[in-house]
PDB file of C-alpha atoms in Angstrom:
ATOM      1  CA  MET A   1     -33.165  -2.879  -0.983  1.00  0.00           C
ATOM      2  CA  ARG A   2     -30.859  -4.433   1.646  1.00  0.00           C
ATOM      3  CA  ILE A   3     -27.155  -4.647   1.130  1.00  0.00           C
ATOM      4  CA  PHE A   4     -25.338  -7.427   3.013  1.00  0.00           C
ATOM      5  CA  PHE A   5     -21.687  -7.180   3.812  1.00  0.00           C
ATOM      6  CA  PHE A   6     -19.838 -10.361   4.600  1.00  0.00           C
ATOM      7  CA  LEU A   7     -16.560 -10.401   6.469  1.00  0.00           C
ATOM      8  CA  GLY A   8     -13.638 -12.382   5.193  1.00  0.00           C
ATOM      9  CA  ALA A   9     -12.636 -15.602   6.965  1.00  0.00           C
ATOM     10  CA  SER A  10     -10.376 -13.659   9.276  1.00  0.00           C
ATOM     11  CA  GLY A  11     -13.027 -11.047  10.207  1.00  0.00           C
ATOM     12  CA  LEU A  12     -10.470  -8.378   9.320  1.00  0.00           C
ATOM     13  CA  PHE A  13     -10.316  -5.665   6.709  1.00  0.00           C
ATOM     14  CA  TYR A  14      -7.279  -4.903   4.603  1.00  0.00           C
ATOM     15  CA  VAL A  15      -6.076  -1.699   3.014  1.00  0.00           C
ATOM     16  CA  TYR A  16      -3.670  -2.260   0.126  1.00  0.00           C
ATOM     17  CA  ILE A  17      -1.579  -0.593  -2.537  1.00  0.00           C
ATOM     18  CA  VAL A  18      -0.942  -2.342  -5.858  1.00  0.00           C
ATOM     19  CA  GLU A  19       1.429  -1.215  -8.609  1.00  0.00           C
ATOM     20  CA  CYS A  20      -0.143  -1.439 -12.039  1.00  0.00           C
ATOM     21  CA  LYS A  21       1.453  -2.554 -15.302  1.00  0.00           C
ATOM     22  CA  ASP A  22       1.975   1.093 -16.315  1.00  0.00           C
ATOM     23  CA  GLY A  23       3.790   1.911 -13.010  1.00  0.00           C
ATOM     24  CA  THR A  24       0.905   3.755 -11.399  1.00  0.00           C
ATOM     25  CA  LEU A  25      -0.287   2.974  -7.895  1.00  0.00           C
ATOM     26  CA  TYR A  26      -3.843   2.038  -6.858  1.00  0.00           C
ATOM     27  CA  THR A  27      -5.094   2.031  -3.248  1.00  0.00           C
ATOM     28  CA  GLY A  28      -8.132   0.082  -2.099  1.00  0.00           C
ATOM     29  CA  TRP A  29      -9.612  -1.959   0.676  1.00  0.00           C
ATOM     30  CA  THR A  30     -11.040  -5.490   0.892  1.00  0.00           C
ATOM     31  CA  VAL A  31     -11.985  -8.281   3.274  1.00  0.00           C
ATOM     32  CA  ASP A  32     -10.273 -10.940   1.087  1.00  0.00           C
ATOM     33  CA  ILE A  33      -6.965  -9.849  -0.372  1.00  0.00           C
ATOM     34  CA  GLN A  34      -6.402 -12.927  -2.538  1.00  0.00           C
ATOM     35  CA  LYS A  35      -9.810 -12.681  -4.109  1.00  0.00           C
ATOM     36  CA  ARG A  36      -9.354  -8.956  -4.731  1.00  0.00           C
ATOM     37  CA  LEU A  37      -5.945  -9.303  -6.337  1.00  0.00           C
ATOM     38  CA  THR A  38      -7.323 -12.095  -8.575  1.00  0.00           C
ATOM     39  CA  ALA A  39     -10.169  -9.784  -9.636  1.00  0.00           C
ATOM     40  CA  HIS A  40      -7.761  -6.935 -10.383  1.00  0.00           C
ATOM     41  CA  ASN A  41      -5.578  -9.280 -12.452  1.00  0.00           C
ATOM     42  CA  ARG A  42      -8.526 -10.596 -14.492  1.00  0.00           C
ATOM     43  CA  GLY A  43      -9.674  -7.115 -15.344  1.00  0.00           C
ATOM     44  CA  LYS A  44     -12.680  -7.455 -13.029  1.00  0.00           C
ATOM     45  CA  GLY A  45     -11.449  -5.210 -10.221  1.00  0.00           C
ATOM     46  CA  ALA A  46     -11.760  -1.490  -9.908  1.00  0.00           C
ATOM     47  CA  LYS A  47     -12.392   0.518 -13.041  1.00  0.00           C
ATOM     48  CA  TYR A  48      -8.948   2.105 -12.693  1.00  0.00           C
ATOM     49  CA  THR A  49      -7.076  -1.187 -12.794  1.00  0.00           C
ATOM     50  CA  ARG A  50      -9.185  -2.853 -15.563  1.00  0.00           C
ATOM     51  CA  SER A  51      -6.913  -1.542 -18.321  1.00  0.00           C
ATOM     52  CA  ARG A  52      -3.728  -1.586 -16.242  1.00  0.00           C
ATOM     53  CA  PHE A  53      -3.333  -5.189 -15.184  1.00  0.00           C
ATOM     54  CA  PRO A  54      -1.465  -7.192 -14.118  1.00  0.00           C
ATOM     55  CA  VAL A  55      -1.052  -5.557 -10.712  1.00  0.00           C
ATOM     56  CA  VAL A  56       1.500  -6.425  -8.048  1.00  0.00           C
ATOM     57  CA  LEU A  57       0.807  -6.100  -4.321  1.00  0.00           C
ATOM     58  CA  LYS A  58       3.201  -3.600  -2.796  1.00  0.00           C
ATOM     59  CA  TYR A  59       1.589  -2.806   0.587  1.00  0.00           C
ATOM     60  CA  LEU A  60      -0.927  -4.485   2.857  1.00  0.00           C
ATOM     61  CA  GLU A  61      -2.253  -3.281   6.219  1.00  0.00           C
ATOM     62  CA  GLN A  62      -4.855  -4.989   8.427  1.00  0.00           C
ATOM     63  CA  VAL A  63      -7.484  -2.859  10.175  1.00  0.00           C
ATOM     64  CA  ALA A  64     -10.237  -3.885  12.515  1.00  0.00           C
ATOM     65  CA  SER A  65     -13.367  -2.283  11.060  1.00  0.00           C
ATOM     66  CA  LYS A  66     -14.961  -1.107   7.854  1.00  0.00           C
ATOM     67  CA  PRO A  67     -14.952   2.542   8.901  1.00  0.00           C
ATOM     68  CA  GLU A  68     -11.258   2.311   9.766  1.00  0.00           C
ATOM     69  CA  ALA A  69     -10.581   0.716   6.396  1.00  0.00           C
ATOM     70  CA  PHE A  70     -12.379   3.606   4.587  1.00  0.00           C
ATOM     71  CA  GLN A  71     -10.527   6.185   6.642  1.00  0.00           C
ATOM     72  CA  ARG A  72      -7.109   4.583   6.088  1.00  0.00           C
ATOM     73  CA  GLU A  73      -7.751   4.149   2.348  1.00  0.00           C
ATOM     74  CA  TYR A  74      -8.722   7.803   2.136  1.00  0.00           C
ATOM     75  CA  SER A  75      -5.639   8.978   4.048  1.00  0.00           C
ATOM     76  CA  ILE A  76      -3.339   6.931   1.830  1.00  0.00           C
ATOM     77  CA  LYS A  77      -5.002   8.297  -1.319  1.00  0.00           C
ATOM     78  CA  GLN A  78      -4.189  11.815  -0.102  1.00  0.00           C
ATOM     79  CA  LEU A  79      -0.436  10.999  -0.041  1.00  0.00           C
ATOM     80  CA  THR A  80       1.818  11.935  -2.940  1.00  0.00           C
ATOM     81  CA  ARG A  81       3.325   9.181  -5.068  1.00  0.00           C
ATOM     82  CA  GLU A  82       6.635   9.676  -3.281  1.00  0.00           C
ATOM     83  CA  GLN A  83       4.966   9.430   0.162  1.00  0.00           C
ATOM     84  CA  LYS A  84       3.219   6.215  -0.882  1.00  0.00           C
ATOM     85  CA  TYR A  85       6.616   4.693  -1.922  1.00  0.00           C
ATOM     86  CA  GLN A  86       7.995   5.769   1.457  1.00  0.00           C
ATOM     87  CA  LEU A  87       5.076   4.010   3.158  1.00  0.00           C
ATOM     88  CA  ILE A  88       5.805   0.884   1.122  1.00  0.00           C
ATOM     89  CA  ALA A  89       9.512   1.033   1.887  1.00  0.00           C
ATOM     90  CA  GLN A  90       8.774   1.523   5.611  1.00  0.00           C
ATOM     91  CA  SER A  91       6.474  -1.456   5.714  1.00  0.00           C
ATOM     92  CA  LYS A  92       9.156  -3.607   4.120  1.00  0.00           C
ATOM     93  CA  SER A  93      11.755  -2.520   6.641  1.00  0.00           C
ATOM     94  CA  ASP A  94       9.307  -3.168   9.471  1.00  0.00           C
ATOM     95  CA  GLN A  95       8.942  -6.759   8.229  1.00  0.00           C
ATOM     96  CA  ILE A  96      12.703  -7.290   8.340  1.00  0.00           C
ATOM     97  CA  THR A  97      13.173  -6.077  11.924  1.00  0.00           C
TER      98      THR A  97
END
């Protein structure tokens, strides 16, 4: 069996954090952030978010490759909840300056 992986229109990968309806955070990666958020909010995304939608995008980071996306997703998932919120706050302040 062959598995084909198609890049998004931009050719980039995205690592993201969403906040679920119950206040929990979910971290994932995708090639099409709009499509992925739509899936999460229709209950068709990750098993974790299926019963916790709607979700709100809190953090988005572009990376250049699939291995880099996997690695970054893993490193974010190792953070504590507080550290994830610090990452979110830092990304918002970076956008302002």
